[in-house]
mmCIF file of C-alpha atoms in Angstrom:
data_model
loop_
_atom_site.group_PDB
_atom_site.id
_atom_site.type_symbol
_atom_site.label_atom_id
_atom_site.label_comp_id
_atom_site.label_asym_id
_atom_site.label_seq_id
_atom_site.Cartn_x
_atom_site.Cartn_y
_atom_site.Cartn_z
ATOM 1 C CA UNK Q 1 -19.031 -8.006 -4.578
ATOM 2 C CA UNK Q 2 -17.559 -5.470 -6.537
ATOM 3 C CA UNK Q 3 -14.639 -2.995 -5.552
ATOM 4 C CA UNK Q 4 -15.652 0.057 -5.206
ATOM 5 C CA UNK Q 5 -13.289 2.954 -6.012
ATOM 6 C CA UNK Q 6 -12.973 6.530 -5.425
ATOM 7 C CA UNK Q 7 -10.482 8.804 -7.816
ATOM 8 C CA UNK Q 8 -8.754 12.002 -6.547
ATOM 9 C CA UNK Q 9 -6.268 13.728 -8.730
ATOM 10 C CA UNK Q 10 -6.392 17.247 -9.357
ATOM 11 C CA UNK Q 11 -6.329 16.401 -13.423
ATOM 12 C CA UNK Q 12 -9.832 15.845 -14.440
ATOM 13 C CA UNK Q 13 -9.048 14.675 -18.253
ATOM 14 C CA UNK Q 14 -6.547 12.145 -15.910
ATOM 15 C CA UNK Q 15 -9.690 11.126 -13.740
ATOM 16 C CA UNK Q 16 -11.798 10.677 -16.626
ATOM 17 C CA UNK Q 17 -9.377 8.346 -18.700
ATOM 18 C CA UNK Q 18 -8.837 5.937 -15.584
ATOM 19 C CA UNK Q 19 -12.960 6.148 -15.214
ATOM 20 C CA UNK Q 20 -13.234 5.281 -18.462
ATOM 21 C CA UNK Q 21 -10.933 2.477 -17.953
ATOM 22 C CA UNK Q 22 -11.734 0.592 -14.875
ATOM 23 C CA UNK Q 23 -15.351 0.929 -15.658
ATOM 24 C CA UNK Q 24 -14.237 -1.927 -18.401
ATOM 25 C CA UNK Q 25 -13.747 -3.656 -15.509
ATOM 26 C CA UNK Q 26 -17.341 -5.505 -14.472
ATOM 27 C CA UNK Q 27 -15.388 -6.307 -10.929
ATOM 28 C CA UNK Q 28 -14.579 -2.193 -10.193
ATOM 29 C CA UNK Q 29 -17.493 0.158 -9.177
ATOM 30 C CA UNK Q 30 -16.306 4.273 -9.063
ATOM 31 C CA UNK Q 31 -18.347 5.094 -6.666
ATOM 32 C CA UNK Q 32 -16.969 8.996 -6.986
ATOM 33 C CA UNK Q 33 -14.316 11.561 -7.635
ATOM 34 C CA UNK Q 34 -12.895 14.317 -6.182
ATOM 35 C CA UNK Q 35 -10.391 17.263 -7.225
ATOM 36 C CA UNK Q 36 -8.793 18.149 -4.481
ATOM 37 C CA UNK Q 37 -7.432 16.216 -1.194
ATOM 38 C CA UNK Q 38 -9.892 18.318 1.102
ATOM 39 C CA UNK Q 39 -12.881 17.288 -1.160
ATOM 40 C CA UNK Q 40 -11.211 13.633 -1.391
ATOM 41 C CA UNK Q 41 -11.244 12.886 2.411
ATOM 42 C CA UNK Q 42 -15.383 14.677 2.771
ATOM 43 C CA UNK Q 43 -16.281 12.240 0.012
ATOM 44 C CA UNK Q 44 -13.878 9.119 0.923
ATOM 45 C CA UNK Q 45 -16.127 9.271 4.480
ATOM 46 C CA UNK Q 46 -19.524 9.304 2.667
ATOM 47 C CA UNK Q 47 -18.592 6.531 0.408
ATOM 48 C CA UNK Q 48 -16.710 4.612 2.538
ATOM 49 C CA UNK Q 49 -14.879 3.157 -1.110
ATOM 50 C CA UNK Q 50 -12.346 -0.353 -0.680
ATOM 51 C CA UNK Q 51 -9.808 1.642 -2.653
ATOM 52 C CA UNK Q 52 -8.626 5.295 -2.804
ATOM 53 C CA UNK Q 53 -6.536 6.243 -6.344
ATOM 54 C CA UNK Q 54 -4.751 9.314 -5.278
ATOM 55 C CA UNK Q 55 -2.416 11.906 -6.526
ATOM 56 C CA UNK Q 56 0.368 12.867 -4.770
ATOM 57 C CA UNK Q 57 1.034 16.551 -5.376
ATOM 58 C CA UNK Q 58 -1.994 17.957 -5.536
ATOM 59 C CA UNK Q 59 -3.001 22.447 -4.619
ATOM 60 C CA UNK Q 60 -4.241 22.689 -1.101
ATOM 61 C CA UNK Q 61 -4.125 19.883 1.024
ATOM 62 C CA UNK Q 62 -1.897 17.377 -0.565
ATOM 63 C CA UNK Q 63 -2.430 13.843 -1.220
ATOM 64 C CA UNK Q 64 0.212 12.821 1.444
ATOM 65 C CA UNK Q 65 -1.896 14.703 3.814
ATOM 66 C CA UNK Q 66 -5.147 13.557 2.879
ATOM 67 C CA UNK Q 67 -4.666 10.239 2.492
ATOM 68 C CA UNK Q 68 -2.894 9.925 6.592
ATOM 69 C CA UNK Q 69 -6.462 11.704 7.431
ATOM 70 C CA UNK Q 70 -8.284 8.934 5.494
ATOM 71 C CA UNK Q 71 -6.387 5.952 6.754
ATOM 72 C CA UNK Q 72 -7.009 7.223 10.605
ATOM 73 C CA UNK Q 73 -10.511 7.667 9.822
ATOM 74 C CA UNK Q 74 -10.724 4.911 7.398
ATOM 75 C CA UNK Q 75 -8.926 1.961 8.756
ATOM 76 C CA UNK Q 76 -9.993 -0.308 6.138
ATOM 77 C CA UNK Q 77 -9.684 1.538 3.555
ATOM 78 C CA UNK Q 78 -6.765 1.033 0.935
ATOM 79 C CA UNK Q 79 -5.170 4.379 -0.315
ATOM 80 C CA UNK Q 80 -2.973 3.626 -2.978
ATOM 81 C CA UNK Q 81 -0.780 6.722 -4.151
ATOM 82 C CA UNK Q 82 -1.485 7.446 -8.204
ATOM 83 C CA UNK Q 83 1.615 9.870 -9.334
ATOM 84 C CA UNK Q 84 4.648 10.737 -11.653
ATOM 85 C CA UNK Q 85 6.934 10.935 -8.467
ATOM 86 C CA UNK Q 86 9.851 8.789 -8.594
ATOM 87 C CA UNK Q 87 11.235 10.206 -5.453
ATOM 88 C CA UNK Q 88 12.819 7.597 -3.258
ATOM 89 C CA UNK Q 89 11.869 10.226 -0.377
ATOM 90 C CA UNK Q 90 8.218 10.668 -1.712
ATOM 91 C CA UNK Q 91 7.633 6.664 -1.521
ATOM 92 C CA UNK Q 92 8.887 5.844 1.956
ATOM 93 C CA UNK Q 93 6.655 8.699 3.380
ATOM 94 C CA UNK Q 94 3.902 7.810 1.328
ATOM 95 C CA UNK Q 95 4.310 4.013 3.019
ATOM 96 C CA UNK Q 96 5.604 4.994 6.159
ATOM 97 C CA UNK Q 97 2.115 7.380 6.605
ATOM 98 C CA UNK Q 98 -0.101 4.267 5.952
ATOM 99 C CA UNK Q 99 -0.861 3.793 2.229
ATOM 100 C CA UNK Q 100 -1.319 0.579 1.046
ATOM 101 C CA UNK Q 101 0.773 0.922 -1.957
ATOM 102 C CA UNK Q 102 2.547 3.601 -4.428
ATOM 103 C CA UNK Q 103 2.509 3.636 -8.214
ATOM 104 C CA UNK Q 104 3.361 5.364 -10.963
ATOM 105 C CA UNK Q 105 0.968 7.610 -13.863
ATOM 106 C CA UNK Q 106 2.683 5.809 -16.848
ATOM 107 C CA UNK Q 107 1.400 2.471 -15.439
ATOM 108 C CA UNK Q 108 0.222 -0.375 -17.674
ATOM 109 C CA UNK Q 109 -3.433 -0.969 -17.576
ATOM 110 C CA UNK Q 110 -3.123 -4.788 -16.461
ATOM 111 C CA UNK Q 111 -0.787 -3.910 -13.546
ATOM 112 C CA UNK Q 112 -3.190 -1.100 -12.169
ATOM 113 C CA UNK Q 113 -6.346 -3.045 -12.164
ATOM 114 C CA UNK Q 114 -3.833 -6.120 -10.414
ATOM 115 C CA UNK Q 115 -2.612 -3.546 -8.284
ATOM 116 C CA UNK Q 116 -6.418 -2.486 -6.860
ATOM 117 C CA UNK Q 117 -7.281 -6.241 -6.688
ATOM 118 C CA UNK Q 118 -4.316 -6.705 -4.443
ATOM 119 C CA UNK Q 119 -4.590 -3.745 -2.326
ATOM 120 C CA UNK Q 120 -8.399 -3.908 -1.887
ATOM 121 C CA UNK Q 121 -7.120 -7.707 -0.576
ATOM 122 C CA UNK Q 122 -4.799 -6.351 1.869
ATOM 123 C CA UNK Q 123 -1.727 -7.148 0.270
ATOM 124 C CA UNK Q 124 0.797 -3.886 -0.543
ATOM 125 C CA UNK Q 125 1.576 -3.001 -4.159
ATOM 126 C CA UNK Q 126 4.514 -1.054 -5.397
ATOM 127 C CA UNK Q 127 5.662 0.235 -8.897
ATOM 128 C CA UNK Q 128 8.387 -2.284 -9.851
ATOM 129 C CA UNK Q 129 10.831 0.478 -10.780
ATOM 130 C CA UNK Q 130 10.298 2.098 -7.041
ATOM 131 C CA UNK Q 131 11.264 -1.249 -5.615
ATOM 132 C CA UNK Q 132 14.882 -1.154 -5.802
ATOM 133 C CA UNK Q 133 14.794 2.705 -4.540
ATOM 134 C CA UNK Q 134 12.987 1.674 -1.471
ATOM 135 C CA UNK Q 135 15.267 -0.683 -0.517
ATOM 136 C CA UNK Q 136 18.304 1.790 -1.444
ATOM 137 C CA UNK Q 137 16.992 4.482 0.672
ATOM 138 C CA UNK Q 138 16.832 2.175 3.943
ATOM 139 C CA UNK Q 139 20.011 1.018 3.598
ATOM 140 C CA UNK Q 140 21.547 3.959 2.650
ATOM 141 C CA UNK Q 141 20.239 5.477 5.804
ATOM 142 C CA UNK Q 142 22.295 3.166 7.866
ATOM 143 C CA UNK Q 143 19.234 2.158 9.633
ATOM 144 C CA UNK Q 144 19.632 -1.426 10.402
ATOM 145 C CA UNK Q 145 20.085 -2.057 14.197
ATOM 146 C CA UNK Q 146 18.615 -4.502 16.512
ATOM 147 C CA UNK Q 147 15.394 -3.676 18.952
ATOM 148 C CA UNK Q 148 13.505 -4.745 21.415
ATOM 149 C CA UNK Q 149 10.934 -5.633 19.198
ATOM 150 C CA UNK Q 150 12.447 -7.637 16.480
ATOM 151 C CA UNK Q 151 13.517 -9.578 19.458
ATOM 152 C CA UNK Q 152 10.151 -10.424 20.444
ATOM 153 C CA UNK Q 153 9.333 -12.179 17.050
ATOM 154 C CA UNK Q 154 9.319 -16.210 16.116
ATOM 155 C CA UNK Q 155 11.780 -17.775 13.729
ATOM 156 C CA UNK Q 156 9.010 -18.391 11.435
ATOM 157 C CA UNK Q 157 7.267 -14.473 12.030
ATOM 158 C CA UNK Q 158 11.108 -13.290 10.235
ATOM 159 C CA UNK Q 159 10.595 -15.655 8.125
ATOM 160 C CA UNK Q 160 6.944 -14.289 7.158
ATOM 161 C CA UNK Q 161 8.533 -10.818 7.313
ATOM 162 C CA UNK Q 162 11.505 -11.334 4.537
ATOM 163 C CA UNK Q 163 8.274 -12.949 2.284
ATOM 164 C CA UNK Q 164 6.209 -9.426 3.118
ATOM 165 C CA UNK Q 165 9.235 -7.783 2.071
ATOM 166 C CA UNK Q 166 9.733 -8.594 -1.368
ATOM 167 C CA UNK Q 167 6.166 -8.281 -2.010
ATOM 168 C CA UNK Q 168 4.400 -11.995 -1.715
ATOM 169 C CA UNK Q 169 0.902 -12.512 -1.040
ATOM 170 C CA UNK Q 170 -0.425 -14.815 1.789
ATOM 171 C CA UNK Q 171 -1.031 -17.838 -0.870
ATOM 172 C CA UNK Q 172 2.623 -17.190 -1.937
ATOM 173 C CA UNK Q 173 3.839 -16.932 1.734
ATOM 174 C CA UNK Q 174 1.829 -20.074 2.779
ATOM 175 C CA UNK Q 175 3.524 -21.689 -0.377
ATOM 176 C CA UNK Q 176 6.669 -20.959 0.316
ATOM 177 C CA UNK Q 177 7.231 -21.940 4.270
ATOM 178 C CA UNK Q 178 4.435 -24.478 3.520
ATOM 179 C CA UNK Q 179 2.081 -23.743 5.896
ATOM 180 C CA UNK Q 180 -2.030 -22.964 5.667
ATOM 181 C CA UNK Q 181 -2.972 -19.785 4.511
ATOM 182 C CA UNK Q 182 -4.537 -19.013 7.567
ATOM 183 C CA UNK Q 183 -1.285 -19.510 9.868
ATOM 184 C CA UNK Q 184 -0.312 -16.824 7.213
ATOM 185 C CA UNK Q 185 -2.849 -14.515 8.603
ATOM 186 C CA UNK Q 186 -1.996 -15.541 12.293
ATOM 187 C CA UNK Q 187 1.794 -14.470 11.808
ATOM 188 C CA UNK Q 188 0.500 -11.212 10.187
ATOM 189 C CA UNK Q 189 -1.737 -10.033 13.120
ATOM 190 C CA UNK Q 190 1.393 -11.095 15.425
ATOM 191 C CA UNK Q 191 4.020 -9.124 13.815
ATOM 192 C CA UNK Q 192 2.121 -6.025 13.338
ATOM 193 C CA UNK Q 193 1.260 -6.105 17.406
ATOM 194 C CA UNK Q 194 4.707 -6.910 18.509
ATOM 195 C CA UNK Q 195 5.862 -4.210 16.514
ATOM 196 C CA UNK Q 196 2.777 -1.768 16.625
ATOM 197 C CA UNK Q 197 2.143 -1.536 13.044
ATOM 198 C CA UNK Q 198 -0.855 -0.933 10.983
ATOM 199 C CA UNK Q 199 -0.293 -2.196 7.919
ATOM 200 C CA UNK Q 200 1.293 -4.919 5.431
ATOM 201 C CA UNK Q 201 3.052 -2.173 3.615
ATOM 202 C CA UNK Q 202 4.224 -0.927 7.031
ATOM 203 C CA UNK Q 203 6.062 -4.496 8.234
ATOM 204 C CA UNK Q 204 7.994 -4.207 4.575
ATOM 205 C CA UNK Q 205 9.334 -0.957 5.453
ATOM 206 C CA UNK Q 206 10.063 -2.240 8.385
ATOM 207 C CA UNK Q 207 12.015 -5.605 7.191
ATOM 208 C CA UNK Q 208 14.202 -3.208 5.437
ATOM 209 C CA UNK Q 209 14.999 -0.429 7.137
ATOM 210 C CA UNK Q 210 16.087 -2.925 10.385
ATOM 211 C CA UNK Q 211 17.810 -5.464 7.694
ATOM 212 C CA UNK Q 212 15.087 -8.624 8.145
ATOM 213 C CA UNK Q 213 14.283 -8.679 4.427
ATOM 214 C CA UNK Q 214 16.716 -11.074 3.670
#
């Protein structure tokens, strides 16, 4: 089954160079663009597309704003933000509102079609270079406390947690505590309930900003 893809950036020569692109790709279908992030979310719930490439800043309804409309709407679809924003502020929202993962316009070509692969797999994907700011604008924020919550969690959820954190996918994560892939998936489902999350993305953000990434 191929991945199908809808593009939304305000840039049409932009929309047409990544068409051009991923269509190279025999595993990507682009099922449709859109110019604007009202005309993004009408044609995101006609298509129904695994992935959502979308701008940020965008005139009218912003990305930001369109893609929180399209994750409520969409559950299982994966937004990932598509922008020249290198705004520490700009990617927690961005996470923090539900997309799967944030990257950057002057992106190789390899690491964006990895990057849909991943996030149409569930798994988060962030811009390398953004990495260090996310972590930097947690900490900075003098965030990290103890809650109810995080007390509710296993030893081996936290340790499932500091692996979501810096990025790992379940195979990686099973790897690493050495465990199946599917008591992976099991400590997923658990952590995002204890701690009423939605998302992958969302337990990373949450590792960090509460100081269980390490």
């Amino acid at each position: 089954m191929s991945i199908r893809i809808l593009l939304v950036d305000d840039h049409s020569l932009f929309r047409s160079g990544i068409r051009l692109l991923l269509q190279r790709n025999p595993e990507f279908d682009i099922v449709g663009e859109a110019a604007d992030g009202l005309e993004g979310i009408k044609r995101a719930k006609q298509l129904k597309p695994d992935v959502v490439l979308m701008d940020l800043n965008m005139p009218g309804l912003s990305g930001l704003e369109a893609m929180q409309l399209i994750v409520e709407d969409l559950p299982d679809t994966a937004v990932l933000m598509l922008t020249v924003s290198e705004e520490a502020e700009d990617l927690t929202t961005a996470l923090k509102s539900g997309a799967r993962g944030y990257l950057l316009k002057n992106i190789e070509a390899d690491y964006l079609t990895q990057a849909i692969k991943r996030a149409a797999a569930g798994e988060p994907v962030i811009a390398e270079s953004m990495t260090a700011k996310l972590v930097m604008q947690f900490r900075s924020g003098n965030n990290v406390s103890s809650t109810p919550e995080r007390e509710k969690l296993t030893p081996r959820e936290r340790e499932t947690m500091v692996c979501l954190a810096r990025g790992e996918s379940n195979k990686e994560i099973a790897r690493n505590l050495d465990v199946a892939e599917s008591t992976v998936k099991i400590h997923v489902q658990n952590i995002l309930k204890k701690l009423n999350l939605t998302s992958r993305v969302q337990i990373a953000v949450y590792a960090v900003e509460h100081g269980m990434d390490k």
